[in-house]
Coordinates of C-alpha atoms in Angstrom, one line a residue:
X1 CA 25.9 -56.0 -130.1
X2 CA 23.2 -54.1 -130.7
X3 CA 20.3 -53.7 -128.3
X4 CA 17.4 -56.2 -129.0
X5 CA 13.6 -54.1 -129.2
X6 CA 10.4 -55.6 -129.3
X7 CA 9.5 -52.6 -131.7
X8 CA 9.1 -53.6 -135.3
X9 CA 10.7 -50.8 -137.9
X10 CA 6.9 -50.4 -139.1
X11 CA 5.1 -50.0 -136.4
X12 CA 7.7 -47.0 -135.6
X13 CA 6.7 -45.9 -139.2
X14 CA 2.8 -46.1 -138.3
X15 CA 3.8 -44.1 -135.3
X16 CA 5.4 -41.3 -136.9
X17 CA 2.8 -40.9 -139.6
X18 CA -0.3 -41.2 -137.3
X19 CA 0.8 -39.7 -134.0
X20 CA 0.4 -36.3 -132.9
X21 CA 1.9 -35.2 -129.7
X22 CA -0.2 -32.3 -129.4
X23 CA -4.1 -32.6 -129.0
X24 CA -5.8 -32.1 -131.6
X25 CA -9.5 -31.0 -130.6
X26 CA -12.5 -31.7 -131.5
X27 CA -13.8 -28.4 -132.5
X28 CA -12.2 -25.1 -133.3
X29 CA -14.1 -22.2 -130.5
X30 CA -12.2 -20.1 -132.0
X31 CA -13.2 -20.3 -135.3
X32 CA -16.8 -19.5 -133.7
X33 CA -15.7 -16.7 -131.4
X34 CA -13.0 -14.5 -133.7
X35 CA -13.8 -10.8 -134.7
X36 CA -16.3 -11.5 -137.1
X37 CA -18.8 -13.2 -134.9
X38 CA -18.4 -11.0 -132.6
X39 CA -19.3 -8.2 -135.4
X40 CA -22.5 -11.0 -136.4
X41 CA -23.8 -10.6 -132.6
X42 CA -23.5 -7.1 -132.4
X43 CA -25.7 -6.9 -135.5
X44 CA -28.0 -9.1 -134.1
X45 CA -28.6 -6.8 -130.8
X46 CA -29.1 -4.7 -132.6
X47 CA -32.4 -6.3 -134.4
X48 CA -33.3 -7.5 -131.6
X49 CA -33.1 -4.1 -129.8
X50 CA -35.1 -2.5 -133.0
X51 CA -37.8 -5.3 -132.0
X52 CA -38.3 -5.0 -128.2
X53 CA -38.0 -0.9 -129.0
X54 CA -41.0 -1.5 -131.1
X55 CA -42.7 -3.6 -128.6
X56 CA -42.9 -1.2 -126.3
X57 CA -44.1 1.3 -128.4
X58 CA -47.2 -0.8 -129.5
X59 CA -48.2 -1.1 -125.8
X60 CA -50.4 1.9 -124.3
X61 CA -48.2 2.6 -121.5
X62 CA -44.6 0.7 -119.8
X63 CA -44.8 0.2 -116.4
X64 CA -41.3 -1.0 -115.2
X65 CA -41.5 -4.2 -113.0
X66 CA -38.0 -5.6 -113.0
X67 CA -35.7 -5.7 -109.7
X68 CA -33.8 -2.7 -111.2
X69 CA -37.3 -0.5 -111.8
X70 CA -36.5 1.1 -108.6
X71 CA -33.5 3.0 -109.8
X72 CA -35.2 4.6 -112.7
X73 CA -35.9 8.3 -111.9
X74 CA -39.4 9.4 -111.6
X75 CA -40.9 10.1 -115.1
X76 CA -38.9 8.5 -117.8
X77 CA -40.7 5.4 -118.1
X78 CA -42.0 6.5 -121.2
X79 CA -38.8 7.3 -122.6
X80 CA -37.8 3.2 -122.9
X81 CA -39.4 2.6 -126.2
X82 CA -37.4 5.5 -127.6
X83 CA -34.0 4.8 -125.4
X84 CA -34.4 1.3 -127.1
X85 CA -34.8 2.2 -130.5
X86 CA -31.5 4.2 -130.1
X87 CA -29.5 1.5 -128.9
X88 CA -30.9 -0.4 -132.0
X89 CA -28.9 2.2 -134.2
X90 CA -26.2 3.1 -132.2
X91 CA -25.6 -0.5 -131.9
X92 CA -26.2 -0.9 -135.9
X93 CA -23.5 1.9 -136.0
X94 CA -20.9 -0.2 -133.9
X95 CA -21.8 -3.5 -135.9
X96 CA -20.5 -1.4 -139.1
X97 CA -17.3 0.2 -137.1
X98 CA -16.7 -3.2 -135.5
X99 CA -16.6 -4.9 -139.4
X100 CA -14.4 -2.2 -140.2
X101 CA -11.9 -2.7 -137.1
X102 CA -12.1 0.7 -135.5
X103 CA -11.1 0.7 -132.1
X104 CA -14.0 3.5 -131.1
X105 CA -16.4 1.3 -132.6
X106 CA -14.9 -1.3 -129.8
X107 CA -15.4 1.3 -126.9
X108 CA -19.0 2.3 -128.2
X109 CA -20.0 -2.1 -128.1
X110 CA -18.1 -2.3 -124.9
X111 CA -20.6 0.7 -123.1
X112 CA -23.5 -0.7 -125.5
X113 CA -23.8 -4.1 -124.0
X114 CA -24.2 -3.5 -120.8
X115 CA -27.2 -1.9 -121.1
X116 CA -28.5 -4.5 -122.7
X117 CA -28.2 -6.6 -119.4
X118 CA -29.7 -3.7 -117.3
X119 CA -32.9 -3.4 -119.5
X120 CA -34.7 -6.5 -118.7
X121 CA -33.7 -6.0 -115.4
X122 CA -35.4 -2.4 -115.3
X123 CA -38.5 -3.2 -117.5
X124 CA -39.3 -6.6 -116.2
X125 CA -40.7 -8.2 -120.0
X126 CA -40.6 -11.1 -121.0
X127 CA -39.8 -9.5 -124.7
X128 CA -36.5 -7.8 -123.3
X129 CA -35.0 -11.4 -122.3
X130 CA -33.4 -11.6 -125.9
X131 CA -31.5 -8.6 -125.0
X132 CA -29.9 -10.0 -121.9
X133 CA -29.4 -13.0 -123.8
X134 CA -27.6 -10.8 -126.4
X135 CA -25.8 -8.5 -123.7
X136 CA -24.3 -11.6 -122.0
X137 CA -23.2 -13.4 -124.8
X138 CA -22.0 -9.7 -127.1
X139 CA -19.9 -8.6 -124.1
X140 CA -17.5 -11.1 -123.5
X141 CA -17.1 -12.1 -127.2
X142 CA -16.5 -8.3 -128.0
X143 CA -13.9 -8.1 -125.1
X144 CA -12.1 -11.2 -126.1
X145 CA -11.4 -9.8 -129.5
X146 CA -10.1 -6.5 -128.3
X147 CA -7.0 -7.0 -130.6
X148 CA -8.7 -7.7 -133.2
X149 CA -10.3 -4.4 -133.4
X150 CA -7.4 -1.4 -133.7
X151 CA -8.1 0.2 -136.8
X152 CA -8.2 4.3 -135.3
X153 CA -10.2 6.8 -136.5
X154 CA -7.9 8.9 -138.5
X155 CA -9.6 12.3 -138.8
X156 CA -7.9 15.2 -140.2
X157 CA -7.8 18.5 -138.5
X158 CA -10.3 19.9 -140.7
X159 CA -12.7 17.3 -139.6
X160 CA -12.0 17.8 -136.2
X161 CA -12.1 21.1 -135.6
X162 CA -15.1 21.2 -137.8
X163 CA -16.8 18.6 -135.5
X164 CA -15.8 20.3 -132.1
X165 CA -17.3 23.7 -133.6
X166 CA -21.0 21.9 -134.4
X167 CA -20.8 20.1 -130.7
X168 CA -19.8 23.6 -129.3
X169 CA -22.6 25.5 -130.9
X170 CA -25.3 22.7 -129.4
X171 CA -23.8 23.4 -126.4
X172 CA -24.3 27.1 -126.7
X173 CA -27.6 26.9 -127.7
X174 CA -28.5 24.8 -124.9
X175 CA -27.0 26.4 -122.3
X176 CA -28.0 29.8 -123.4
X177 CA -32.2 28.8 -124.2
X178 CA -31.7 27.2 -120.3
X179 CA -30.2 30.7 -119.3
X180 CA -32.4 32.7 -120.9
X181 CA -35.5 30.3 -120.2
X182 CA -37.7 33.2 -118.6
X183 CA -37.8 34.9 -121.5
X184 CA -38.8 32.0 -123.4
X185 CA -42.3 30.4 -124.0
X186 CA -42.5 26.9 -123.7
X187 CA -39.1 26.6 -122.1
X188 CA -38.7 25.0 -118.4
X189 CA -36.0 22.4 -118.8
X190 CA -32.8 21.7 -120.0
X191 CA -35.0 19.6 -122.1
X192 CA -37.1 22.1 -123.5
X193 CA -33.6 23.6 -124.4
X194 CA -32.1 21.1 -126.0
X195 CA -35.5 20.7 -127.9
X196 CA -35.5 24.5 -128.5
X197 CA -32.2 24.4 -130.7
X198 CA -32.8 21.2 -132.4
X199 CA -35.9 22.2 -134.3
X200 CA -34.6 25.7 -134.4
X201 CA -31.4 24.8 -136.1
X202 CA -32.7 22.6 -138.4
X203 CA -35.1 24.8 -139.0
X204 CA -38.1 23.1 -138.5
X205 CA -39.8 25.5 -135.6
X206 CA -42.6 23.9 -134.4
X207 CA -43.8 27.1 -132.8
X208 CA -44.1 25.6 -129.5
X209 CA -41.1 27.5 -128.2
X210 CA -40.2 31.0 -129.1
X211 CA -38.6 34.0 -127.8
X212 CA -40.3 36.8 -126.2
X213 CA -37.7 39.7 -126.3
X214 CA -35.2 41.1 -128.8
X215 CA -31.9 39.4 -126.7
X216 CA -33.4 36.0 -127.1
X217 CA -34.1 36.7 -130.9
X218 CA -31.1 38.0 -131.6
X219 CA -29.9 35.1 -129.7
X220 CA -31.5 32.7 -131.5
X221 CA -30.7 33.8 -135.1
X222 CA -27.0 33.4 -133.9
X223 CA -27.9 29.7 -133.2
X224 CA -29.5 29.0 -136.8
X225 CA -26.2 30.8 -138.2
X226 CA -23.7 29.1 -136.4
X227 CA -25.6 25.8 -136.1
X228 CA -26.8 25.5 -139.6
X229 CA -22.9 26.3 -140.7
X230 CA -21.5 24.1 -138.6
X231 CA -23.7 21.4 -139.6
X232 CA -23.3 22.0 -143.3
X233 CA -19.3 22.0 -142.5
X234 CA -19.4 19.1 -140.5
X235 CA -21.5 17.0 -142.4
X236 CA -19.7 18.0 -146.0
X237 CA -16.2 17.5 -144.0
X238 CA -17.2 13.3 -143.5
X239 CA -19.0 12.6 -146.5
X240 CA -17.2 14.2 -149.2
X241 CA -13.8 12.3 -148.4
X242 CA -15.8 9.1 -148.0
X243 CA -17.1 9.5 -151.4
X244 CA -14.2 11.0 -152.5
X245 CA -12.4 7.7 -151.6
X246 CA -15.4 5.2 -152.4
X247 CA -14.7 6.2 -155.7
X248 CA -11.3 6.7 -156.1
X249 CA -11.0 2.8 -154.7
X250 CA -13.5 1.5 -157.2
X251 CA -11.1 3.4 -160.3
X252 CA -8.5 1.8 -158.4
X253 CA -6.3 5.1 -157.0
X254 CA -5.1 7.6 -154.7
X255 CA -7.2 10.2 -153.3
X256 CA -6.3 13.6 -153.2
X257 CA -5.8 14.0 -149.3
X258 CA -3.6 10.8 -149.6
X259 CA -1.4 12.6 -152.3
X260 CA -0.7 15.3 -150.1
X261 CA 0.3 13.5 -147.4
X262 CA 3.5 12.0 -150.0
X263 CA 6.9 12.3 -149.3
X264 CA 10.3 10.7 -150.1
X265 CA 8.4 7.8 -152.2
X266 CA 9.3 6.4 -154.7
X267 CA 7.6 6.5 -157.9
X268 CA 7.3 3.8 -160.2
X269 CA 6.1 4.4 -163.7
X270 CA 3.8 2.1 -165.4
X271 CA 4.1 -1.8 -164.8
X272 CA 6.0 -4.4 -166.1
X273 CA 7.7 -7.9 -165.6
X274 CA 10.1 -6.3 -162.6
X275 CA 7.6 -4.2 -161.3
X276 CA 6.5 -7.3 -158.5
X277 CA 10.3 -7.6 -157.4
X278 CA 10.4 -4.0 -157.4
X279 CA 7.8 -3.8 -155.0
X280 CA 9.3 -6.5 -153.5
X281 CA 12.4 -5.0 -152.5
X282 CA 11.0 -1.6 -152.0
X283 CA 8.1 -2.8 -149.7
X284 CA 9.8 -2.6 -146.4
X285 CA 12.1 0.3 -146.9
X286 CA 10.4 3.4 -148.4
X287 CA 6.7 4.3 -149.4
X288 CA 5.8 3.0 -153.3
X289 CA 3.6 4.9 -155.8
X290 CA 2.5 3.4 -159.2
X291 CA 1.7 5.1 -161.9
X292 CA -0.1 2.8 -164.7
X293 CA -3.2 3.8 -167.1
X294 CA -4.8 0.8 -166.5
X295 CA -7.9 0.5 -164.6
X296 CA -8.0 -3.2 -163.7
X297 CA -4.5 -3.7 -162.8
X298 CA -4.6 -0.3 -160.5
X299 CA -7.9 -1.9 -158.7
X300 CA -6.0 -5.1 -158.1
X301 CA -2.6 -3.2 -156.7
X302 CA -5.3 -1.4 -154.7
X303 CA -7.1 -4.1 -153.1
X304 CA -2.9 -5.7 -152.1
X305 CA -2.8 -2.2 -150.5
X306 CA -0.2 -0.7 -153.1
X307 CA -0.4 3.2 -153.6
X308 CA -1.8 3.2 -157.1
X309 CA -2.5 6.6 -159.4
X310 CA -4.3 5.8 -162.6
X311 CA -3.1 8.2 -165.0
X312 CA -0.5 8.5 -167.9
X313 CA 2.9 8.2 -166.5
X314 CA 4.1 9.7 -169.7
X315 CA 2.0 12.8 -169.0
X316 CA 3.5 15.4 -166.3
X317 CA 0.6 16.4 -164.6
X318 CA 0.0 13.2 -162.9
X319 CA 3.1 13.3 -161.6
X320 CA 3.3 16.5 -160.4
X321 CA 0.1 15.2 -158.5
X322 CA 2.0 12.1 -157.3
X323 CA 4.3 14.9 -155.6
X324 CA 7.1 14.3 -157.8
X325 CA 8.4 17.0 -156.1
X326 CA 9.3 15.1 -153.2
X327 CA 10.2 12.1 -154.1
X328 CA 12.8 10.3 -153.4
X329 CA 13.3 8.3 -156.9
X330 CA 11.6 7.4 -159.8
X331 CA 11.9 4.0 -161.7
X332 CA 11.0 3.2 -164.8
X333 CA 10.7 -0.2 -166.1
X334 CA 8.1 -1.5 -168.3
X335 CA 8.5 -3.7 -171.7
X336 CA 8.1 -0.9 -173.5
X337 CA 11.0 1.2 -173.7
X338 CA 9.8 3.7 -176.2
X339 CA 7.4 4.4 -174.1
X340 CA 9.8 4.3 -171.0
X341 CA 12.1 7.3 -172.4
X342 CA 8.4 9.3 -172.7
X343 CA 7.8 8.3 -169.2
X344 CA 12.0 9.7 -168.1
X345 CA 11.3 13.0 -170.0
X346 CA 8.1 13.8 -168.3
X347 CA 9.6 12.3 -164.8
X348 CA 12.4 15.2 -165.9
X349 CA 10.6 17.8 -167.1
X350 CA 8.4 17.3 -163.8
X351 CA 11.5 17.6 -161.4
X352 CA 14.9 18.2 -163.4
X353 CA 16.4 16.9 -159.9
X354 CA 15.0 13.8 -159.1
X355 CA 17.4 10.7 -159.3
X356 CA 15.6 8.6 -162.4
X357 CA 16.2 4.4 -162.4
X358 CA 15.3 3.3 -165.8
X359 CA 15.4 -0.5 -167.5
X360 CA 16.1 -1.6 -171.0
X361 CA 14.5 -4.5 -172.1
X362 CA 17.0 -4.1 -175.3
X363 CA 20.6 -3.9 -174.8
X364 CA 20.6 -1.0 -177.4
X365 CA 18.6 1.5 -176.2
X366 CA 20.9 1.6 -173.1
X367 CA 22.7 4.8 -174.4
X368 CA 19.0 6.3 -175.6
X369 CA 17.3 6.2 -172.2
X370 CA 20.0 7.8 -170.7
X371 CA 20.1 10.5 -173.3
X372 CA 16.5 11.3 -172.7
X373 CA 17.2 11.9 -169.1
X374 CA 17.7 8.6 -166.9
X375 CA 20.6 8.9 -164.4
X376 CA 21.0 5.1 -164.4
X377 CA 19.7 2.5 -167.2
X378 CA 20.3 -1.3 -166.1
X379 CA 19.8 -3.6 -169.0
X380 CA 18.4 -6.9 -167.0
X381 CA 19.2 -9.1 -170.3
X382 CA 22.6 -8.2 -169.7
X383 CA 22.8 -8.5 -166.0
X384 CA 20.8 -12.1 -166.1
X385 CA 24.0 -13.0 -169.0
X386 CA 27.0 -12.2 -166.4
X387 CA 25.3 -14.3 -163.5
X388 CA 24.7 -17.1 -165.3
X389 CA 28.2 -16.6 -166.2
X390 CA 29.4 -16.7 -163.1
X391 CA 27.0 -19.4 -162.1
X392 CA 27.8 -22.0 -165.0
X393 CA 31.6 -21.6 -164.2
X394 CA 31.2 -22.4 -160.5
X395 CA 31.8 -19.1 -158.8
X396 CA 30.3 -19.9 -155.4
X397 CA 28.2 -17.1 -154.0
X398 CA 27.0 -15.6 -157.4
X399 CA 25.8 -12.8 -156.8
X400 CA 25.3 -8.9 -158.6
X401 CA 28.4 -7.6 -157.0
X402 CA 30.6 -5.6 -159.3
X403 CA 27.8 -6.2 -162.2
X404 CA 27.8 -2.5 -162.5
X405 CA 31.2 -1.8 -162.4
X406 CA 31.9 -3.3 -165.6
X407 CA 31.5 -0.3 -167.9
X408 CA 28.7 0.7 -169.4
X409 CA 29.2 -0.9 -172.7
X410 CA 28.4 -4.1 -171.7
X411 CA 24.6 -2.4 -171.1
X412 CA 24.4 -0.7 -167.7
X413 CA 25.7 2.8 -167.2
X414 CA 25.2 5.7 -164.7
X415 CA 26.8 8.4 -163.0

């Protein structure tokens, strides 16, 4: 006998469909405190640092009145409006990292915010309020998103060693203008030194400062040598690969540091109806390069982070540049096969060693492909005909095994 219930089958129903065990709230916080906000509010100290920098300025003199103004050292007062108008752009620097997901930029907000918070404490204005308001609500949103910032700053030995070298010749200038100050005019400080070697090596010489004896002369003419080289090396070793790649990624391919650094890929030549399960399959398991003459189809493969080369895969040059040298395979398979056996020769021509995949999308050029070059030609048509084949007559687990291995007749062949 079954067991009586005061529940009616539809209101069960109405249960199921309306009921949600978990709580479902209100409003999403996090879809107000993710990564991008927290980039939005470090722009916004930044204004807002720009602002009280400029505010400052505009006033005759600062006068520090905040619980903190006792800490300052004697004498830099005057240095807030400028101190402020720094943070503005270094934080305007790690509002730009922070949107590109660099970790450093990360580091630089976490040390940046917390001065925010000290500054109205120092300078006692109502004007730097904002920036505590900006310090205590930027901190904790940047340090709640830590994950979603780890994108590293991937600089090449050049651009590292070339960086070190203009850091160490500032330090040498500095250190050796402090040394030397005596026979200096205008020299007293390891301000004045710093000073000294800015406006010296970027040759702007404000007269101010200047050496009195043939060491310091001699020494300084080393320091607009090696500092104006070092700059110039520095500067060109960040900006050219950033243009370098700004364009390449609105053609839509490979730059030619990321060419170098290619090895045991695979290349695929041109694009066609397999290319996607290609890809696909290939994804997880090796590094993929294609190689298509078409500019809009290269930008989209870009912007799905594909390794793109916009060039003429029936050309050998491009290849050679796609480091056919080292790669692992190539695959051809387009809709074209005419233009596939141009692509095989050029693929063998480029590197008479490389193991070369090719497809016909007719039966009969099976033979022709492989004449030309191809190691293995695979004739989808023909492959798609046996597994429906199998399929249709009920074979359970269908599947491509021992496709291959039923001669090359039929339209697949290889070694």
């Amino acid at each position: 006998m079954a067991t009586d219930t005061d529940e009616r089958p539809d209101d069960t129903a109405l249960e199921e469909l309306f009921h949600r065990p978990e709580r479902v709230p209100l409003v999403y916080w996090r879809a107000f405190s993710g990564a991008r906000t927290a980039v939005w509010v470090t722009g916004a100290a930044a204004v807002l640092a720009f602002i009280a920098g400029l505010s400052h300025l505009s006033q005759a003199s600062v006068v520090p009145v905040g619980p903190l103004a006792g800490l300052l050292p004697p004498g830099t007062a005057a240095v807030i409006p400028l101190a402020s108008i720094l943070g503005a752009f270094l934080l305007t620097v790690a509002a730009a990292g922070l949107r590109a997901g660099y970790r450093l930029a990360w580091y630089g907000a976490l040390v940046l915010f917390p001065v925010l918070l000290v500054v109205p404490l120092v300078t006692g204005d109502a004007t730097d309020v904002a920036l505590f308001v900006g310090g205590a609500v930027g901190l904790p949103l940047v340090t709640a998103n830590r994950s979603g910032f780890d994108r590293a700053l991937d600089l090449s030995p050049f651009q590292t060693t070339a960086l070190l070298s203009f850091v160490a010749v500032q330090v040498y200038g500095t250190v050796g203008t402090y040394a030397m100050r005596e026979d200096f005019t205008g020299v007293e400080s390891l301000t004045d030194a710093f000073y000294y070697i800015i406006v010296t090596g970027t040759t702007v010489g404000y007269g101010d400062a200047t050496p009195t004896t043939q060491v310091t002369k001699l020494f300084t003419l080393s320091v607009i040598v090696l500092g104006t080289g070092a700059f110039t090396v520095a500067t060109g070793s960040l900006i050219v690969p950033a243009l370098e790649s700004r364009i390449s990624s609105a053609f839509g391919t490979m730059t030619a540091s990321e060419l170098t650094l290619l090895e045991d890929h695979v290349l695929v030549l041109g694009y066609g109806e397999l290319t996607e399960p290609l890809l696909d399959e290939l994804d997880t398991t090796t590094d993929v390069v294609v190689v298509t003459p078409e500019a809009d189809l290269a930008a989209t493969l870009d912007d799905r982070a594909v390794n793109v080369l916009t060039a003429d895969p029936t050309d050998e040059e491009p290849l050679l540049d796609a480091r056919i040298d080292a790669a692992r395979g190539v695959v051809v398979a387009t809709d074209d096969d005419a233009r596939d056996a141009l692509a095989v020769v050029a693929a063998r021509q480029a590197n008479p060693d490389v193991r070369i995949v090719a497809a016909a999308t007719d039966q009969r050029h099976v033979d022709k492909l492989e004449a030309v070059g191809a190691d293995v030609v695979v004739s989808p048509a023909v492959i798609g005909g046996r597994l429906l084949g199998r399929t249709v007559l009920g074979e359970r687990g269908a599947s491509l095994d021992g496709l291959f291995d039923e001669g090359a007749s039929d339209g697949t062949s290889g070694e």
